[in-house]
Coordinates of C-alpha atoms (C1' of nucleotides) in Angstrom, one line a residue:
Chain G
X96 CA 53.4 88.6 154.9
X97 CA 55.8 88.8 152.0
X98 CA 52.9 89.8 149.8
X99 CA 55.1 90.9 147.0
X100 CA 56.6 87.5 146.6
X101 CA 54.6 84.5 145.6
X102 CA 54.5 82.2 148.6
X103 CA 54.7 78.9 146.8
X104 CA 57.8 80.1 144.9
X105 CA 59.4 81.1 148.2
X106 CA 58.8 77.7 149.7
X107 CA 59.9 75.9 146.5
X108 CA 63.0 78.1 146.3
X109 CA 63.9 77.4 149.9
X110 CA 63.2 73.7 149.5
X111 CA 65.5 73.5 146.5
X112 CA 68.2 75.6 148.1
X113 CA 68.3 73.7 151.3
X114 CA 67.8 70.2 150.0
X115 CA 64.2 69.5 151.0
X116 CA 63.0 68.6 147.5
X117 CA 64.1 69.0 144.0
X118 CA 62.3 68.6 140.7
X119 CA 60.5 67.8 138.6
X120 CA 62.6 64.7 138.4
X121 CA 64.7 63.7 136.5
X122 CA 66.0 67.2 136.5
X123 CA 69.1 66.8 134.2
X124 CA 66.8 65.4 131.5
X125 CA 64.3 68.2 131.7
X126 CA 62.0 66.5 134.2
X127 CA 58.6 64.9 134.1
X128 CA 55.9 66.8 135.9
X129 CA 54.4 65.0 138.9
X130 CA 57.7 63.6 140.1
X131 CA 60.0 65.0 142.7
X132 CA 63.2 63.9 144.5
X133 CA 63.5 64.4 148.2
X134 CA 66.8 65.8 149.3
X135 CA 68.5 64.9 152.5
X136 CA 66.5 67.3 154.7
X137 CA 63.2 66.4 152.9
X138 CA 63.8 62.7 153.5
X139 CA 64.6 63.4 157.2
X140 CA 61.4 65.4 157.5
X141 CA 59.4 62.7 155.7
X142 CA 60.9 60.0 158.0
X143 CA 59.9 62.1 161.0
X144 CA 56.3 62.5 159.7
X145 CA 56.2 58.8 159.0
X146 CA 57.4 58.0 162.4
X147 CA 54.7 60.2 164.0
X148 CA 52.1 58.5 161.9
X149 CA 53.4 55.1 162.7
X150 CA 53.5 55.8 166.4
X151 CA 50.0 57.2 166.3
X152 CA 48.6 54.2 164.6
X153 CA 50.4 51.7 166.8
X154 CA 49.1 53.5 169.9
X155 CA 45.6 53.1 168.4
X156 CA 46.2 49.4 168.1
X157 CA 46.8 49.2 164.4
X158 CA 49.3 46.8 162.9
X159 CA 51.6 47.7 160.0
X160 CA 51.8 45.6 156.8
X161 CA 53.5 46.1 153.4
X162 CA 52.2 44.9 150.1
X163 CA 53.5 44.9 146.5
X164 CA 53.0 48.0 144.4
X165 CA 52.2 46.0 141.3
X166 CA 49.1 43.8 140.9
X167 CA 47.6 41.9 138.0
X168 CA 44.7 43.5 136.1
X169 CA 42.1 41.2 137.8
X170 CA 42.7 43.0 141.2
X171 CA 41.8 46.3 139.7
X172 CA 38.9 44.9 137.8
X173 CA 37.5 43.7 141.1
X174 CA 38.3 46.9 143.0
X175 CA 36.5 48.9 140.4
X176 CA 39.5 51.0 139.5
X177 CA 39.9 49.6 136.0
X178 CA 36.4 50.6 135.1
X179 CA 35.7 53.4 137.6
X180 CA 39.1 55.0 137.8
X181 CA 38.8 56.2 134.2
X182 CA 37.9 59.4 132.4
X183 CA 35.9 58.8 129.2
X184 CA 37.4 61.3 126.7
X185 CA 36.6 62.4 123.2
X186 CA 38.6 64.6 120.9
X187 CA 37.4 67.1 118.4
X188 CA 38.2 65.9 114.9
X189 CA 39.1 69.4 113.8
X190 CA 40.6 71.5 116.6
X191 CA 41.9 68.4 118.5
X192 CA 40.6 69.7 121.8
X193 CA 40.0 66.9 124.3
X194 CA 36.9 66.8 126.5
X195 CA 35.4 64.6 129.2
X196 CA 32.7 62.8 127.2
X197 CA 30.5 62.3 130.3
X198 CA 30.7 66.0 131.3
X199 CA 29.9 67.1 127.7
X200 CA 26.8 64.9 127.5
X201 CA 25.5 66.0 130.9
X202 CA 26.1 69.6 129.9
X203 CA 24.4 69.5 126.6
X204 CA 21.7 66.9 127.3
X205 CA 20.5 67.8 130.7
X206 CA 18.9 64.9 132.6
X207 CA 20.6 62.2 130.6
X208 CA 21.7 59.3 132.7
X209 CA 25.3 58.4 131.8
X210 CA 26.6 56.5 134.9
X211 CA 27.2 52.9 134.0
X212 CA 27.2 53.5 130.3
X213 CA 29.9 51.9 128.3
X214 CA 32.4 53.7 126.1
X215 CA 30.5 52.5 122.9
X216 CA 27.2 53.7 124.4
X217 CA 28.6 57.1 125.1
X218 CA 29.9 57.3 121.5
X219 CA 26.4 56.4 120.3
X220 CA 24.8 59.1 122.5
X221 CA 27.1 61.7 121.0
X222 CA 26.3 60.6 117.5
X223 CA 22.6 60.4 117.8
X224 CA 22.2 63.7 119.7
X225 CA 24.7 65.4 117.4
X226 CA 26.8 66.7 120.2
X227 CA 29.6 68.8 118.7
X228 CA 32.8 70.4 119.9
X229 CA 31.9 73.3 122.2
X230 CA 34.6 75.6 120.8
X231 CA 34.5 75.0 117.1
X232 CA 31.3 73.0 116.5
X233 CA 33.0 70.3 114.6
X234 CA 32.1 66.6 115.0
X235 CA 33.7 64.7 117.9
X236 CA 35.7 61.5 117.6
X237 CA 34.8 58.1 119.2
X238 CA 34.9 58.0 123.0
X239 CA 38.0 56.4 124.5
X240 CA 38.8 55.7 128.0
X241 CA 41.7 57.3 129.7
X242 CA 42.7 55.3 132.8
X243 CA 44.5 57.0 135.6
X244 CA 46.4 53.9 136.5
X245 CA 49.9 53.3 135.2
X246 CA 50.0 50.1 133.2
X247 CA 52.8 47.6 133.1
X248 CA 53.3 44.0 132.2
X249 CA 54.2 40.9 134.2
X250 CA 56.3 38.3 132.4
X251 CA 55.6 38.3 128.7
X252 CA 52.0 39.4 128.5
X253 CA 50.2 39.5 131.8
X254 CA 48.4 42.9 132.1
X255 CA 49.2 44.6 135.4
X256 CA 48.9 48.0 137.1
X257 CA 50.8 50.0 139.6
X258 CA 48.5 50.5 142.5
X259 CA 46.6 53.8 142.5
X260 CA 46.1 53.3 146.3
X261 CA 47.5 51.1 148.9
X262 CA 44.1 50.2 150.4
X263 CA 43.1 47.6 147.9
X264 CA 46.3 45.7 148.4
X265 CA 45.6 45.6 152.1
X266 CA 42.1 44.2 151.5
X267 CA 43.5 41.3 149.6
X268 CA 45.0 40.0 152.8
X269 CA 41.7 39.8 154.6
X270 CA 41.8 36.0 155.1
X271 CA 45.4 36.1 156.4
X272 CA 44.3 38.8 158.9
X273 CA 41.5 36.6 160.2
X274 CA 44.1 34.0 161.1
X275 CA 46.5 36.5 162.6
X276 CA 43.9 38.3 164.6
X277 CA 42.4 34.9 165.7
X278 CA 39.1 35.5 164.0
X279 CA 38.3 38.5 166.2
X280 CA 36.9 41.6 164.7
X281 CA 37.5 44.5 164.5
X282 CA 40.9 44.2 163.0
X283 CA 43.0 47.3 162.5
X284 CA 45.9 47.4 160.1
X285 CA 47.8 50.1 158.3
X286 CA 50.3 50.5 155.4
X287 CA 52.7 53.1 154.3
X288 CA 53.9 52.8 150.8
X289 CA 54.1 54.1 147.3
X290 CA 51.0 54.6 145.0
X291 CA 50.8 55.9 141.5
X292 CA 48.4 57.9 139.5
X293 CA 48.8 59.0 135.9
X294 CA 47.4 62.5 136.3
X295 CA 46.7 64.1 133.0
X296 CA 48.4 67.3 133.9
X297 CA 49.8 67.5 137.4
X298 CA 50.1 71.0 138.8
X299 CA 50.9 72.6 142.1
X300 CA 54.2 70.9 142.6
X301 CA 54.3 68.5 145.6
X302 CA 50.5 68.6 145.9
X303 CA 49.7 66.5 142.9
X304 CA 52.2 63.8 142.2
X305 CA 52.1 60.9 139.8
X306 CA 54.1 58.9 142.4
X307 CA 53.5 59.5 146.1
X308 CA 53.7 57.8 149.5
X309 CA 50.4 56.8 150.8
X310 CA 49.5 56.1 154.4
X311 CA 46.3 54.1 154.9
X312 CA 44.7 52.8 158.1
X313 CA 42.0 50.2 157.7
X314 CA 39.5 48.8 160.3
X315 CA 37.6 45.7 159.3
X316 CA 34.5 45.9 161.4
X317 CA 31.0 44.5 161.8
X318 CA 28.1 46.9 161.8
X319 CA 27.1 46.3 165.4
X320 CA 30.7 47.1 166.5
X321 CA 30.5 50.4 164.5
X322 CA 27.6 51.4 166.6
X323 CA 29.1 50.1 169.8
X324 CA 32.7 51.3 169.8
X325 CA 34.0 51.6 173.4
X326 CA 37.0 53.8 172.5
X327 CA 34.6 56.5 171.6
X328 CA 34.1 57.2 175.3
X329 CA 37.7 58.4 175.5
X330 CA 37.2 61.1 173.0
X331 CA 33.6 62.1 173.2
X332 CA 34.3 65.4 175.0
X333 CA 37.0 66.4 172.5
X334 CA 36.2 69.4 170.4
X335 CA 37.1 69.3 166.7
X336 CA 36.8 71.9 163.9
X337 CA 34.0 70.3 161.9
X338 CA 32.6 71.5 158.6
X339 CA 29.5 69.2 157.8
X340 CA 28.2 69.4 154.3
X341 CA 25.0 71.1 155.4
X342 CA 27.1 74.0 156.7
X343 CA 28.9 74.2 153.4
X344 CA 25.6 74.1 151.6
X345 CA 24.7 77.4 153.4
X346 CA 27.8 78.8 151.9
X347 CA 29.6 78.8 155.2
X348 CA 33.3 77.8 155.3
X349 CA 34.0 78.4 159.0
X350 CA 34.2 75.1 160.9
X351 CA 32.0 74.5 163.9
X352 CA 33.9 73.8 167.1
X353 CA 31.9 70.8 168.2
X354 CA 32.2 68.1 170.7
X355 CA 32.4 64.6 169.2
X356 CA 29.4 63.5 171.2
X357 CA 27.4 66.4 169.9
X358 CA 28.4 65.7 166.3
X359 CA 27.1 62.1 166.8
X360 CA 23.9 63.4 168.3
X361 CA 23.3 65.8 165.4
X362 CA 23.9 63.0 162.9
X363 CA 27.1 64.4 161.3
X364 CA 28.7 61.0 161.8
X365 CA 26.8 57.8 161.2
X366 CA 28.4 55.9 164.0
X367 CA 30.9 56.2 166.8
X368 CA 33.5 54.0 165.1
X369 CA 33.7 56.2 162.1
X370 CA 33.7 59.3 164.3
X371 CA 36.6 57.8 166.2
X372 CA 38.5 57.4 163.0
X373 CA 38.0 61.1 162.2
X374 CA 39.3 61.9 165.6
X375 CA 42.3 59.7 165.2
X376 CA 43.1 61.3 161.9
X377 CA 42.9 64.7 163.4
X378 CA 45.3 63.6 166.2
X379 CA 47.7 62.2 163.6
X380 CA 47.8 65.6 162.0
X381 CA 48.4 67.3 165.3
X382 CA 51.2 64.9 166.0
X383 CA 52.8 65.7 162.7
X384 CA 53.1 69.2 164.0
X385 CA 50.1 71.1 162.6
X386 CA 48.5 73.7 164.8
X387 CA 44.7 73.6 165.5
X388 CA 43.9 76.8 163.7
X389 CA 45.4 75.5 160.5
X390 CA 43.3 72.4 160.5
X391 CA 39.7 71.7 159.7
X392 CA 37.6 68.6 158.9
X393 CA 35.3 68.9 155.9
X394 CA 32.6 66.5 155.0
X395 CA 32.1 65.6 151.3
X396 CA 28.8 66.3 149.7
X397 CA 26.9 63.0 148.9
X398 CA 27.5 63.7 145.2
X399 CA 31.2 64.3 145.7
X400 CA 32.2 60.8 147.1
X401 CA 34.3 58.2 145.4
X402 CA 32.7 55.1 143.9
X403 CA 33.2 53.1 147.0
X404 CA 32.3 55.5 149.8
X405 CA 29.3 55.6 152.0
X406 CA 30.5 58.7 153.9
X407 CA 33.6 60.8 153.5
X408 CA 35.4 63.5 155.5
X409 CA 38.6 65.2 154.6
X410 CA 41.3 66.8 156.8
X411 CA 42.3 70.1 155.3
X412 CA 45.3 72.2 156.1
X413 CA 45.4 75.9 155.6
X414 CA 48.5 77.0 153.6
X415 CA 49.7 80.4 152.6
X416 CA 50.5 79.0 149.2
X417 CA 47.2 77.5 148.2
X418 CA 44.7 78.2 150.9
X419 CA 42.9 75.2 152.3
X420 CA 44.5 72.0 151.0
X421 CA 42.9 68.6 151.1
X422 CA 45.3 66.3 152.9
X423 CA 43.5 63.2 154.0
X424 CA 40.3 61.3 153.3
X425 CA 38.4 59.3 155.9
X426 CA 36.0 56.9 154.2
X427 CA 33.3 54.6 155.2
X428 CA 33.8 52.1 152.4
X429 CA 31.1 49.8 153.7
X430 CA 31.7 46.2 152.5
X431 CA 32.1 47.3 148.8
X432 CA 35.7 46.1 148.5
X433 CA 35.5 42.8 150.3
X434 CA 32.3 41.9 148.5
X435 CA 33.8 42.7 145.1
X436 CA 37.0 40.7 145.9
X437 CA 34.9 37.8 147.1
X438 CA 33.0 37.8 143.9
X439 CA 36.0 38.1 141.6
X440 CA 38.4 35.8 143.5
X441 CA 35.8 33.2 144.5
X442 CA 37.5 33.2 147.9
X443 CA 35.3 33.4 151.0
X444 CA 35.8 36.9 152.5
X445 CA 33.1 36.8 155.2
X446 CA 32.9 35.9 158.8
X447 CA 30.2 34.0 160.6
X448 CA 27.7 36.0 162.6
X449 CA 24.9 33.9 164.2
X450 CA 25.9 31.2 161.8
X451 CA 25.3 33.5 158.9
X452 CA 28.1 34.7 156.6
X453 CA 28.7 38.4 156.9
X454 CA 31.1 40.5 154.9
X455 CA 32.5 43.1 157.3
X456 CA 32.7 46.8 156.6
X457 CA 35.8 48.8 156.2
X458 CA 36.6 52.2 157.7
X459 CA 39.6 53.8 156.0
X460 CA 42.0 56.7 156.7
X461 CA 44.0 57.5 153.6
X462 CA 46.5 60.2 152.8
X463 CA 49.6 61.0 150.9
X464 CA 52.6 62.1 153.0
X465 CA 54.0 64.5 150.5
X466 CA 51.0 66.9 151.0
X467 CA 51.4 67.3 154.7
X468 CA 55.2 67.5 154.1
X469 CA 54.7 70.5 151.8
X470 CA 52.0 72.0 154.1
X471 CA 54.3 71.8 157.1
X472 CA 57.0 73.6 155.2
X473 CA 54.5 76.2 154.3
X474 CA 53.1 76.5 157.8
X475 CA 56.6 76.6 159.3
X476 CA 57.9 79.4 157.1
X477 CA 58.7 82.6 158.9
X478 CA 59.8 85.6 156.8
X479 CA 62.8 87.7 157.6
X480 CA 62.3 90.5 160.0
X481 CA 64.3 93.2 161.8
X482 CA 65.8 90.9 164.4
X483 CA 66.5 88.1 162.0
X484 CA 67.5 89.1 158.4
X485 CA 66.7 85.7 156.9
X486 CA 63.7 83.6 156.2
X487 CA 63.5 80.7 158.7
X488 CA 61.5 77.6 159.5
X489 CA 59.7 77.1 162.7
X490 CA 59.3 73.3 162.7
X491 CA 58.0 71.8 165.9
X492 CA 61.1 70.3 167.6
X493 CA 59.9 66.7 167.4
X494 CA 59.6 66.8 163.6
X495 CA 62.5 69.1 162.7
X496 CA 64.9 67.3 160.3
X497 CA 68.0 68.4 162.2
X498 CA 67.4 68.5 165.9
X499 CA 70.6 69.8 167.2
X500 CA 73.6 71.8 165.9
X501 CA 76.9 72.0 167.7
X502 CA 79.3 74.8 167.3
X503 CA 82.7 75.9 168.8
X504 CA 82.4 79.6 169.3
X505 CA 85.6 79.9 167.2
X506 CA 87.6 77.5 165.1
X507 CA 90.5 77.3 167.6
X508 CA 91.8 73.9 168.6
X509 CA 91.1 74.4 172.3
X510 CA 87.5 74.8 171.5
X511 CA 87.3 72.4 168.6
X512 CA 88.4 69.4 170.6
X513 CA 85.7 69.6 173.4
X514 CA 83.1 70.6 170.8
X515 CA 83.7 67.4 168.8
X516 CA 83.4 65.4 172.0
X517 CA 80.0 67.1 172.8
X518 CA 78.9 66.5 169.2
X519 CA 79.8 62.8 169.4
X520 CA 77.8 62.4 172.6
X521 CA 74.8 64.1 171.0
X522 CA 74.9 61.8 168.0
X523 CA 75.4 58.8 170.3
X524 CA 72.2 59.8 172.1
X525 CA 70.4 59.3 168.9
X526 CA 69.8 62.9 167.8
X527 CA 70.2 63.9 164.2
X528 CA 72.8 66.6 164.7
X529 CA 75.2 68.8 162.7
X530 CA 78.6 70.1 163.5
X531 CA 79.6 73.5 162.0
X532 CA 82.7 75.6 162.2
X533 CA 82.4 77.6 159.0
X534 CA 81.9 81.4 159.2
X535 CA 80.9 83.6 162.2
X536 CA 78.8 82.3 165.0
X537 CA 75.9 84.4 163.8
X538 CA 76.1 83.0 160.3
X539 CA 75.9 79.5 161.7
X540 CA 72.9 80.3 163.8
X541 CA 71.2 81.7 160.7
X542 CA 72.0 78.6 158.7
X543 CA 70.3 76.4 161.3
X544 CA 67.4 78.8 161.5
X545 CA 66.9 78.5 157.8
X546 CA 66.5 74.7 158.0
X547 CA 64.5 74.8 161.2
X548 CA 66.9 73.3 163.7
X549 CA 65.3 74.1 167.1
X550 CA 68.4 74.2 169.3
X551 CA 72.1 75.0 168.9
X552 CA 74.8 74.1 171.4
X553 CA 77.8 76.4 171.6
X554 CA 81.1 75.6 173.2
X555 CA 83.0 78.7 174.4
X556 CA 85.8 79.7 176.7
X557 CA 83.6 79.4 179.7
X558 CA 83.1 75.8 178.8
X559 CA 86.8 75.2 179.3
X560 CA 86.6 76.8 182.8
X561 CA 83.4 75.3 184.3
X562 CA 82.1 72.6 181.8
X563 CA 79.0 74.5 180.9
X564 CA 77.7 75.0 177.3
X565 CA 75.0 77.2 176.0
X566 CA 71.7 76.0 174.4
X567 CA 70.4 78.6 172.0
X568 CA 66.6 78.5 171.2
X569 CA 65.7 79.1 167.6
X570 CA 62.3 80.7 168.3
X571 CA 63.4 83.3 170.9
X572 CA 67.1 83.4 169.9
X573 CA 67.8 83.3 173.6
X574 CA 70.4 81.2 175.3
X575 CA 70.8 79.3 178.6
X576 CA 73.9 77.9 180.1
X577 CA 73.9 74.3 181.2
X578 CA 76.4 71.8 182.5
X579 CA 77.5 69.4 179.8
X580 CA 76.7 66.4 182.0
X581 CA 73.0 67.5 182.0
X582 CA 73.0 68.3 178.3
X583 CA 71.6 65.1 176.8
X584 CA 68.8 64.6 179.3
X585 CA 67.8 68.3 178.9
X586 CA 67.8 68.1 175.1
X587 CA 65.6 65.0 175.2
X588 CA 63.1 66.9 177.3
X589 CA 62.9 70.1 175.2
X590 CA 62.8 68.2 171.9
X591 CA 60.1 65.9 173.1
X592 CA 58.3 69.0 174.4
X593 CA 57.9 67.8 178.0
X594 CA 60.0 70.7 179.2
X595 CA 59.8 74.2 177.7
X596 CA 62.9 76.1 176.9
X597 CA 61.8 79.1 178.9
X598 CA 61.7 77.0 182.1
X599 CA 65.5 76.4 181.8
X600 CA 66.3 80.0 182.3
Chain I
rG155 C1' 45.7 68.4 126.4
rC156 C1' 44.5 73.7 124.6
rG157 C1' 45.7 79.2 125.1
rA158 C1' 48.9 83.1 127.2
rU159 C1' 53.6 84.2 129.5
rC160 C1' 58.2 82.3 130.7
rG161 C1' 63.1 79.2 131.1
rU162 C1' 70.5 82.9 132.4
rU163 C1' 75.7 79.8 138.2
rG164 C1' 73.4 76.2 144.3
rU165 C1' 69.4 80.3 145.0
rC166 C1' 67.4 85.1 143.4
rU167 C1' 68.4 88.1 139.1
rA168 C1' 70.4 92.0 134.9
rG169 C1' 71.0 91.9 129.8
rG170 C1' 69.3 90.4 124.8
rG171 C1' 72.5 88.6 116.9
rG172 C1' 79.5 89.7 117.7
rU173 C1' 80.2 90.9 125.6
rU174 C1' 86.2 88.4 129.4
rA175 C1' 77.5 87.5 130.1
rU176 C1' 75.5 91.8 135.2
rG177 C1' 74.7 92.0 140.3
rA178 C1' 73.4 89.9 144.9
rU179 C1' 73.6 85.9 147.9
rG180 C1' 75.8 81.3 148.5
rC181 C1' 79.7 77.7 148.7
rA182 C1' 85.2 76.2 149.5
rG183 C1' 90.1 77.6 151.6
rG184 C1' 92.8 81.3 154.5
rC185 C1' 93.3 85.7 157.9
rU186 C1' 90.6 88.0 161.7
rU187 C1' 86.9 87.5 165.5
rC188 C1' 84.8 85.7 173.1
rC189 C1' 77.5 84.9 170.6
rC190 C1' 73.4 86.3 166.2
rA191 C1' 74.5 86.9 158.1
rA192 C1' 81.1 92.2 160.4
rG193 C1' 85.6 92.7 157.5
rC194 C1' 89.8 91.3 154.2
rC195 C1' 92.3 87.8 150.7
rU196 C1' 91.9 83.6 147.2
rG197 C1' 88.9 80.4 144.7
rC198 C1' 84.1 78.0 142.5
rG199 C1' 79.9 78.5 139.5
rA200 C1' 75.0 79.7 134.4
rC201 C1' 72.4 81.2 129.1
rC202 C1' 66.8 74.0 129.5
rC203 C1' 67.4 70.4 125.1
rG204 C1' 67.2 69.6 119.7
rG205 C1' 66.8 71.6 114.9
rG206 C1' 66.7 76.0 111.6
rU207 C1' 68.0 81.1 109.9
rU208 C1' 72.9 83.7 109.9
rC209 C1' 79.7 84.9 108.4
rG210 C1' 78.2 84.5 113.7
rA211 C1' 72.5 82.4 118.1
rA212 C1' 72.3 82.8 125.1
rU213 C1' 69.6 86.5 122.0
rC214 C1' 65.5 85.5 116.1
rC215 C1' 62.2 81.1 114.2
rC216 C1' 60.3 75.9 114.8
rG217 C1' 59.8 71.6 117.8
rG218 C1' 60.5 69.1 122.6
rC219 C1' 60.7 69.2 127.9
rG220 C1' 59.6 72.1 132.2
rA221 C1' 57.3 76.3 135.1
rU222 C1' 53.3 80.0 136.1
rC223 C1' 48.3 81.6 135.0
rG224 C1' 43.4 80.6 132.6
rC225 C1' 40.3 76.4 130.5
rA226 C1' 39.8 71.2 131.3
rC227 C1' 41.2 67.4 134.8
rC228 C1' 42.2 65.9 140.2
rA229 C1' 38.2 58.5 141.0

RNA sequence: GCGAUCGUUGUCUAGGGGUUAUGAUGCAGGCUUCCCAAGCCUGCGACCCGGGUUCGAAUCCCGGCGAUCGCACCA
């Protein structure tokens, strides 16, 4: 489809033209890469995605919280981000090329253990082994650390950082959660909020941002509950597209359609609670409007995991622009975080099990919303065709930014007045709707197609005679006539998806 | 951050030392119109930023910012 045009550029062009997103921001000053503004439609779409996410978590018995985006350095020291979230870099003294010091050493001195080595030790290794610039063979400068966190200051001189993930800020509330949940584990909470990463060179537009909105669900859980997780019963027969690392090792990238129970039996998941989290995440992505054939779940290789993770699976979405895109991580973080914060804060972050203090484990679902937002635009894009000479967006009705458009067939007063009445009633019913009189009726349908509005209501001369209006379906471009008294209830059904448009005919 | 290519109305683009800066589409107002971008009229709108060369720069040169691709990076 549209092979002669670069797909990403089409999506970005459409996004700019129609007010989904603009950037890089701030545009009038030339922009900084990694930052985007959401336009009115982009914000509406994002709100819809957030609401789907929120509803999914709440249904799964998670409680929402919100924490500050700035925390003092100590927090990030404890979380491991201050030391672990860095790239040790070295610069060639002559050609000024910058390299990852650790990669360079591993590459040139095979078998050297560098994990846990300090900056000074790395400099020493480079010096004693005479490692030089790979491109010009000149000596390399001292190793410095490049931290991916954005630094700021509290008051006059307290060192602080913008959070690179929301999760850590959630963990800090552990003792408060114990009180709130009346000391009963497991406890499930989630947070939707901004996080910041100072990427060296962000690319791929909305997919790698320096500021993004992260959604994270956390379950604080004891080991025996991970093994004995009753909710797993509800989903054990569901089939998910799984890509375990062993499959990838064989060079296979086609997911296995596997029952959850079978995946547990074969050891792809370590326990039912973690498996249930993977399933929940998959269902969140389905609720955001992604179709099954565009989704897969990929397990990380043991060497690929973050510093805190015991096991990790990703949700990936297939896009026309970039192929498979990593959209969500599901991590078994063990009790790494709580143990570290207990150690650094000197606060007790354990519960009592058989009179012994036990630090619970954490299962985490984490994703940025901007990625699925872009992927949904990508997946929804339909190129122009013979029957419709414009590109259009096939958003699922429940997440479309504008749900309803209302038109008088023509801009005459006798049609305008009842049209406005209908429009008011649609707005009053809680829909996000648009009223449009400009241009021919066909042009107005196209405009709505282009922003993915699923249904258009048209008021014509028959309306004046018998009180019926037409509902026009975006996907089929077909219309049904319906009495205006039944309009709202019908719209609710077809937007929720409980009734199909075809059945109205 | 390095290298290559590039930056022209809201969007897509032509051009390339002296131009009223091209075209399409869009948008706004009007006329017309009984359902899928019809037509007509009127109007709106651009050379990324800074410096240099030059009588004159959107055009050439340098720098910045941004974009695409490759390298590196993406805990």
